[in-house]
């Protein structure tokens, strides 16, 4: 592939990704307004504010603006790095994301290492042996790619968390186990004695 064609291909893919993100953000933003009740009642979480407090809340979140204008306000804030405040944690969403980024990057790196290692080893075995081995590796790969991620997550949690007790059921855990050496992480609370 020549450099010009590669740049054109990359630019097209980036544009497609941007359009996909825009459409998905619009759909999710719109779905929030399809839920029963008003956005103000959701933000107030059952409290009865004074009319002045309700007016301030409405003005702060542009709730009187038409839907398209509210979306544009939200999109402009997001493009400037302002993701708003979490109603649950009462802090900036960007702070919550930054706090969780190291664990996310660790998980992505570990998953990439496992997938690359397994793919290279199985690919080499399939290439060298051929025949039924090649067909079996192809079938396993097809099954792995075709399995929805939420199904794979439940199956893997059942194996590594519940059955083997290698990982905690939630959170990042406390690090490698110093016990018998068979477990990469401490046993989950349900498996400890």
PDB file of C-alpha atoms in Angstrom:
ATOM      1  CA  UNK A   1       0.000   0.000   0.000  1.00  0.00           C
ATOM      2  CA  UNK A   2       1.484   3.339  -0.972  1.00  0.00           C
ATOM      3  CA  UNK A   3       1.738   6.149   1.605  1.00  0.00           C
ATOM      4  CA  UNK A   4      -0.988   8.286   0.035  1.00  0.00           C
ATOM      5  CA  UNK A   5      -3.493   5.443   0.035  1.00  0.00           C
ATOM      6  CA  UNK A   6      -2.573   4.609   3.640  1.00  0.00           C
ATOM      7  CA  UNK A   7      -3.101   8.222   4.757  1.00  0.00           C
ATOM      8  CA  UNK A   8      -6.427   8.360   2.931  1.00  0.00           C
ATOM      9  CA  UNK A   9      -7.486   5.061   4.561  1.00  0.00           C
ATOM     10  CA  UNK A  10      -6.434   6.323   8.018  1.00  0.00           C
ATOM     11  CA  UNK A  11      -8.225   9.650   7.560  1.00  0.00           C
ATOM     12  CA  UNK A  12     -11.397   7.860   6.460  1.00  0.00           C
ATOM     13  CA  UNK A  13     -11.247   5.549   9.512  1.00  0.00           C
ATOM     14  CA  UNK A  14     -10.710   8.477  11.896  1.00  0.00           C
ATOM     15  CA  UNK A  15     -13.651  10.333  10.321  1.00  0.00           C
ATOM     16  CA  UNK A  16     -15.849   7.226  10.630  1.00  0.00           C
ATOM     17  CA  UNK A  17     -14.843   6.888  14.277  1.00  0.00           C
ATOM     18  CA  UNK A  18     -15.679  10.546  14.954  1.00  0.00           C
ATOM     19  CA  UNK A  19     -19.103  10.187  13.326  1.00  0.00           C
ATOM     20  CA  UNK A  20     -19.769   6.984  15.287  1.00  0.00           C
ATOM     21  CA  UNK A  21     -18.839   8.700  18.567  1.00  0.00           C
ATOM     22  CA  UNK A  22     -21.029  11.681  17.703  1.00  0.00           C
ATOM     23  CA  UNK A  23     -24.051   9.507  16.854  1.00  0.00           C
ATOM     24  CA  UNK A  24     -23.542   7.331  19.960  1.00  0.00           C
ATOM     25  CA  UNK A  25     -23.216  10.378  22.234  1.00  0.00           C
ATOM     26  CA  UNK A  26     -26.386  11.877  20.728  1.00  0.00           C
ATOM     27  CA  UNK A  27     -28.267   8.603  21.230  1.00  0.00           C
ATOM     28  CA  UNK A  28     -27.174   8.250  24.862  1.00  0.00           C
ATOM     29  CA  UNK A  29     -27.847  11.935  25.593  1.00  0.00           C
ATOM     30  CA  UNK A  30     -31.292  11.579  24.014  1.00  0.00           C
ATOM     31  CA  UNK A  31     -32.060   8.375  25.931  1.00  0.00           C
ATOM     32  CA  UNK A  32     -31.559  10.238  29.196  1.00  0.00           C
ATOM     33  CA  UNK A  33     -34.444  12.519  28.260  1.00  0.00           C
ATOM     34  CA  UNK A  34     -36.725   9.637  27.294  1.00  0.00           C
ATOM     35  CA  UNK A  35     -36.718   8.310  30.864  1.00  0.00           C
ATOM     36  CA  UNK A  36     -39.816   9.051  32.944  1.00  0.00           C
ATOM     37  CA  UNK A  37     -39.733  12.282  34.920  1.00  0.00           C
ATOM     38  CA  UNK A  38     -37.869  15.477  34.252  1.00  0.00           C
ATOM     39  CA  UNK A  39     -34.093  15.882  34.359  1.00  0.00           C
ATOM     40  CA  UNK A  40     -34.560  18.323  37.251  1.00  0.00           C
ATOM     41  CA  UNK A  41     -36.399  15.728  39.348  1.00  0.00           C
ATOM     42  CA  UNK A  42     -33.580  13.259  38.693  1.00  0.00           C
ATOM     43  CA  UNK A  43     -30.940  15.811  39.697  1.00  0.00           C
ATOM     44  CA  UNK A  44     -32.864  16.623  42.884  1.00  0.00           C
ATOM     45  CA  UNK A  45     -33.195  12.929  43.853  1.00  0.00           C
ATOM     46  CA  UNK A  46     -36.539  13.307  45.629  1.00  0.00           C
ATOM     47  CA  UNK A  47     -35.747  16.557  47.470  1.00  0.00           C
ATOM     48  CA  UNK A  48     -38.210  19.446  47.431  1.00  0.00           C
ATOM     49  CA  UNK A  49     -36.255  22.607  46.612  1.00  0.00           C
ATOM     50  CA  UNK A  50     -37.392  26.164  46.845  1.00  0.00           C
ATOM     51  CA  UNK A  51     -38.513  27.777  43.578  1.00  0.00           C
ATOM     52  CA  UNK A  52     -35.293  29.811  43.547  1.00  0.00           C
ATOM     53  CA  UNK A  53     -33.118  26.688  43.918  1.00  0.00           C
ATOM     54  CA  UNK A  54     -35.098  24.953  41.167  1.00  0.00           C
ATOM     55  CA  UNK A  55     -34.635  27.980  38.879  1.00  0.00           C
ATOM     56  CA  UNK A  56     -30.881  28.035  39.589  1.00  0.00           C
ATOM     57  CA  UNK A  57     -30.611  24.310  38.849  1.00  0.00           C
ATOM     58  CA  UNK A  58     -32.591  24.724  35.635  1.00  0.00           C
ATOM     59  CA  UNK A  59     -30.375  27.625  34.508  1.00  0.00           C
ATOM     60  CA  UNK A  60     -27.098  25.862  35.457  1.00  0.00           C
ATOM     61  CA  UNK A  61     -27.962  22.763  33.413  1.00  0.00           C
ATOM     62  CA  UNK A  62     -29.730  24.633  30.555  1.00  0.00           C
ATOM     63  CA  UNK A  63     -32.921  22.616  31.157  1.00  0.00           C
ATOM     64  CA  UNK A  64     -35.143  25.328  29.653  1.00  0.00           C
ATOM     65  CA  UNK A  65     -33.198  25.282  26.375  1.00  0.00           C
ATOM     66  CA  UNK A  66     -34.404  23.173  23.428  1.00  0.00           C
ATOM     67  CA  UNK A  67     -33.024  19.631  23.320  1.00  0.00           C
ATOM     68  CA  UNK A  68     -30.580  20.303  20.460  1.00  0.00           C
ATOM     69  CA  UNK A  69     -29.144  23.344  22.235  1.00  0.00           C
ATOM     70  CA  UNK A  70     -28.718  21.352  25.494  1.00  0.00           C
ATOM     71  CA  UNK A  71     -26.856  18.687  23.534  1.00  0.00           C
ATOM     72  CA  UNK A  72     -24.586  21.299  21.936  1.00  0.00           C
ATOM     73  CA  UNK A  73     -23.837  22.815  25.379  1.00  0.00           C
ATOM     74  CA  UNK A  74     -22.973  19.357  26.708  1.00  0.00           C
ATOM     75  CA  UNK A  75     -20.863  18.459  23.652  1.00  0.00           C
ATOM     76  CA  UNK A  76     -18.976  21.767  23.878  1.00  0.00           C
ATOM     77  CA  UNK A  77     -18.198  21.127  27.546  1.00  0.00           C
ATOM     78  CA  UNK A  78     -17.001  17.583  26.785  1.00  0.00           C
ATOM     79  CA  UNK A  79     -14.768  18.780  23.949  1.00  0.00           C
ATOM     80  CA  UNK A  80     -13.179  21.218  26.409  1.00  0.00           C
ATOM     81  CA  UNK A  81     -12.543  18.410  28.930  1.00  0.00           C
ATOM     82  CA  UNK A  82     -15.421  19.304  31.260  1.00  0.00           C
ATOM     83  CA  UNK A  83     -17.370  16.078  31.826  1.00  0.00           C
ATOM     84  CA  UNK A  84     -19.481  17.548  34.612  1.00  0.00           C
ATOM     85  CA  UNK A  85     -19.934  16.336  38.173  1.00  0.00           C
ATOM     86  CA  UNK A  86     -20.924  12.880  39.324  1.00  0.00           C
ATOM     87  CA  UNK A  87     -24.186  12.916  41.248  1.00  0.00           C
ATOM     88  CA  UNK A  88     -23.200   9.717  43.027  1.00  0.00           C
ATOM     89  CA  UNK A  89     -19.663  10.610  44.094  1.00  0.00           C
ATOM     90  CA  UNK A  90     -20.140  14.418  44.271  1.00  0.00           C
ATOM     91  CA  UNK A  91     -16.893  15.106  42.436  1.00  0.00           C
ATOM     92  CA  UNK A  92     -15.751  15.939  38.894  1.00  0.00           C
ATOM     93  CA  UNK A  93     -16.136  13.079  36.425  1.00  0.00           C
ATOM     94  CA  UNK A  94     -12.720  13.858  34.913  1.00  0.00           C
ATOM     95  CA  UNK A  95     -11.187  13.297  38.378  1.00  0.00           C
ATOM     96  CA  UNK A  96     -12.979   9.946  38.667  1.00  0.00           C
ATOM     97  CA  UNK A  97     -11.708   8.938  35.226  1.00  0.00           C
ATOM     98  CA  UNK A  98      -8.138   9.989  36.065  1.00  0.00           C
ATOM     99  CA  UNK A  99      -8.226   8.010  39.327  1.00  0.00           C
ATOM    100  CA  UNK A 100      -9.281   4.859  37.470  1.00  0.00           C
ATOM    101  CA  UNK A 101      -6.960   5.244  34.480  1.00  0.00           C
ATOM    102  CA  UNK A 102      -3.942   3.373  35.948  1.00  0.00           C
ATOM    103  CA  UNK A 103      -6.015   0.276  36.731  1.00  0.00           C
ATOM    104  CA  UNK A 104      -7.648   0.418  33.304  1.00  0.00           C
ATOM    105  CA  UNK A 105      -4.279   0.665  31.562  1.00  0.00           C
ATOM    106  CA  UNK A 106      -2.959  -2.255  33.627  1.00  0.00           C
ATOM    107  CA  UNK A 107      -5.948  -4.395  32.627  1.00  0.00           C
ATOM    108  CA  UNK A 108      -5.594  -3.448  28.951  1.00  0.00           C
ATOM    109  CA  UNK A 109      -1.867  -4.235  29.010  1.00  0.00           C
ATOM    110  CA  UNK A 110      -2.409  -7.601  30.687  1.00  0.00           C
ATOM    111  CA  UNK A 111      -5.217  -8.519  28.280  1.00  0.00           C
ATOM    112  CA  UNK A 112      -3.071  -7.514  25.314  1.00  0.00           C
ATOM    113  CA  UNK A 113      -0.184  -9.641  26.589  1.00  0.00           C
ATOM    114  CA  UNK A 114      -2.434 -12.679  27.070  1.00  0.00           C
ATOM    115  CA  UNK A 115      -4.126 -12.317  23.681  1.00  0.00           C
ATOM    116  CA  UNK A 116      -0.883 -11.728  21.783  1.00  0.00           C
ATOM    117  CA  UNK A 117       0.893 -14.630  23.501  1.00  0.00           C
ATOM    118  CA  UNK A 118      -1.998 -17.040  22.979  1.00  0.00           C
ATOM    119  CA  UNK A 119      -2.462 -15.903  19.377  1.00  0.00           C
ATOM    120  CA  UNK A 120       1.194 -16.262  18.482  1.00  0.00           C
ATOM    121  CA  UNK A 121       1.567 -19.649  20.179  1.00  0.00           C
ATOM    122  CA  UNK A 122      -1.641 -21.083  18.718  1.00  0.00           C
ATOM    123  CA  UNK A 123      -0.877 -19.602  15.285  1.00  0.00           C
ATOM    124  CA  UNK A 124       2.582 -21.161  15.293  1.00  0.00           C
ATOM    125  CA  UNK A 125       1.191 -24.548  16.352  1.00  0.00           C
ATOM    126  CA  UNK A 126      -1.489 -24.383  13.660  1.00  0.00           C
ATOM    127  CA  UNK A 127       1.043 -23.405  10.987  1.00  0.00           C
ATOM    128  CA  UNK A 128       3.537 -26.134  11.909  1.00  0.00           C
ATOM    129  CA  UNK A 129       1.122 -29.023  12.432  1.00  0.00           C
ATOM    130  CA  UNK A 130      -1.602 -28.168   9.913  1.00  0.00           C
ATOM    131  CA  UNK A 131      -4.538 -30.520   9.312  1.00  0.00           C
ATOM    132  CA  UNK A 132      -6.826 -31.133  12.287  1.00  0.00           C
ATOM    133  CA  UNK A 133      -4.721 -28.975  14.590  1.00  0.00           C
ATOM    134  CA  UNK A 134      -5.085 -26.037  12.205  1.00  0.00           C
ATOM    135  CA  UNK A 135      -8.848 -26.634  11.997  1.00  0.00           C
ATOM    136  CA  UNK A 136      -9.117 -26.871  15.810  1.00  0.00           C
ATOM    137  CA  UNK A 137      -7.174 -23.623  16.319  1.00  0.00           C
ATOM    138  CA  UNK A 138      -9.339 -21.916  13.694  1.00  0.00           C
ATOM    139  CA  UNK A 139     -12.506 -23.175  15.440  1.00  0.00           C
ATOM    140  CA  UNK A 140     -11.263 -21.981  18.848  1.00  0.00           C
ATOM    141  CA  UNK A 141     -10.357 -18.575  17.409  1.00  0.00           C
ATOM    142  CA  UNK A 142     -13.712 -18.241  15.675  1.00  0.00           C
ATOM    143  CA  UNK A 143     -15.537 -19.175  18.885  1.00  0.00           C
ATOM    144  CA  UNK A 144     -13.472 -16.700  20.912  1.00  0.00           C
ATOM    145  CA  UNK A 145     -14.103 -13.857  18.468  1.00  0.00           C
ATOM    146  CA  UNK A 146     -17.807 -14.708  18.140  1.00  0.00           C
ATOM    147  CA  UNK A 147     -18.479 -14.859  21.886  1.00  0.00           C
ATOM    148  CA  UNK A 148     -20.001 -11.598  23.149  1.00  0.00           C
ATOM    149  CA  UNK A 149     -17.743  -9.895  25.684  1.00  0.00           C
ATOM    150  CA  UNK A 150     -20.407  -9.912  28.405  1.00  0.00           C
ATOM    151  CA  UNK A 151     -20.795 -13.702  28.069  1.00  0.00           C
ATOM    152  CA  UNK A 152     -17.021 -14.229  28.126  1.00  0.00           C
ATOM    153  CA  UNK A 153     -16.762 -11.968  31.199  1.00  0.00           C
ATOM    154  CA  UNK A 154     -19.318 -14.024  33.143  1.00  0.00           C
ATOM    155  CA  UNK A 155     -17.658 -17.311  32.143  1.00  0.00           C
ATOM    156  CA  UNK A 156     -14.151 -16.083  33.011  1.00  0.00           C
ATOM    157  CA  UNK A 157     -15.319 -14.667  36.344  1.00  0.00           C
ATOM    158  CA  UNK A 158     -17.002 -17.960  37.132  1.00  0.00           C
ATOM    159  CA  UNK A 159     -13.750 -19.802  36.460  1.00  0.00           C
ATOM    160  CA  UNK A 160     -11.098 -17.488  37.927  1.00  0.00           C
ATOM    161  CA  UNK A 161     -13.079 -15.826  40.746  1.00  0.00           C
ATOM    162  CA  UNK A 162     -15.610 -18.394  41.908  1.00  0.00           C
ATOM    163  CA  UNK A 163     -14.107 -21.746  40.986  1.00  0.00           C
ATOM    164  CA  UNK A 164     -10.352 -21.130  41.340  1.00  0.00           C
ATOM    165  CA  UNK A 165     -10.475 -18.131  43.706  1.00  0.00           C
ATOM    166  CA  UNK A 166      -7.497 -16.501  41.988  1.00  0.00           C
ATOM    167  CA  UNK A 167      -8.924 -13.005  41.778  1.00  0.00           C
ATOM    168  CA  UNK A 168     -11.194 -10.780  43.877  1.00  0.00           C
ATOM    169  CA  UNK A 169     -14.754 -10.455  42.652  1.00  0.00           C
ATOM    170  CA  UNK A 170     -14.445  -6.672  42.464  1.00  0.00           C
ATOM    171  CA  UNK A 171     -11.758  -4.044  42.808  1.00  0.00           C
ATOM    172  CA  UNK A 172      -8.086  -4.282  41.952  1.00  0.00           C
ATOM    173  CA  UNK A 173      -7.139  -6.639  44.805  1.00  0.00           C
ATOM    174  CA  UNK A 174      -4.129  -6.318  47.081  1.00  0.00           C
ATOM    175  CA  UNK A 175      -1.411  -7.556  44.736  1.00  0.00           C
ATOM    176  CA  UNK A 176       0.333 -10.892  44.287  1.00  0.00           C
ATOM    177  CA  UNK A 177      -0.171 -13.577  46.896  1.00  0.00           C
ATOM    178  CA  UNK A 178       2.786 -14.609  49.056  1.00  0.00           C
ATOM    179  CA  UNK A 179       1.134 -17.888  50.002  1.00  0.00           C
ATOM    180  CA  UNK A 180       1.598 -21.211  48.246  1.00  0.00           C
ATOM    181  CA  UNK A 181       2.590 -19.625  44.946  1.00  0.00           C
ATOM    182  CA  UNK A 182      -0.286 -21.183  43.007  1.00  0.00           C
ATOM    183  CA  UNK A 183      -2.467 -18.096  43.110  1.00  0.00           C
ATOM    184  CA  UNK A 184      -1.478 -14.883  41.322  1.00  0.00           C
ATOM    185  CA  UNK A 185      -3.713 -12.881  43.685  1.00  0.00           C
ATOM    186  CA  UNK A 186      -5.127 -13.359  47.171  1.00  0.00           C
ATOM    187  CA  UNK A 187      -8.217 -15.545  47.385  1.00  0.00           C
ATOM    188  CA  UNK A 188     -11.546 -13.777  47.190  1.00  0.00           C
ATOM    189  CA  UNK A 189     -13.288 -13.251  50.541  1.00  0.00           C
ATOM    190  CA  UNK A 190     -15.818 -15.988  49.755  1.00  0.00           C
ATOM    191  CA  UNK A 191     -13.008 -18.537  49.265  1.00  0.00           C
ATOM    192  CA  UNK A 192     -10.877 -17.687  52.312  1.00  0.00           C
ATOM    193  CA  UNK A 193     -10.955 -19.922  55.362  1.00  0.00           C
TER     194      UNK A 193
END
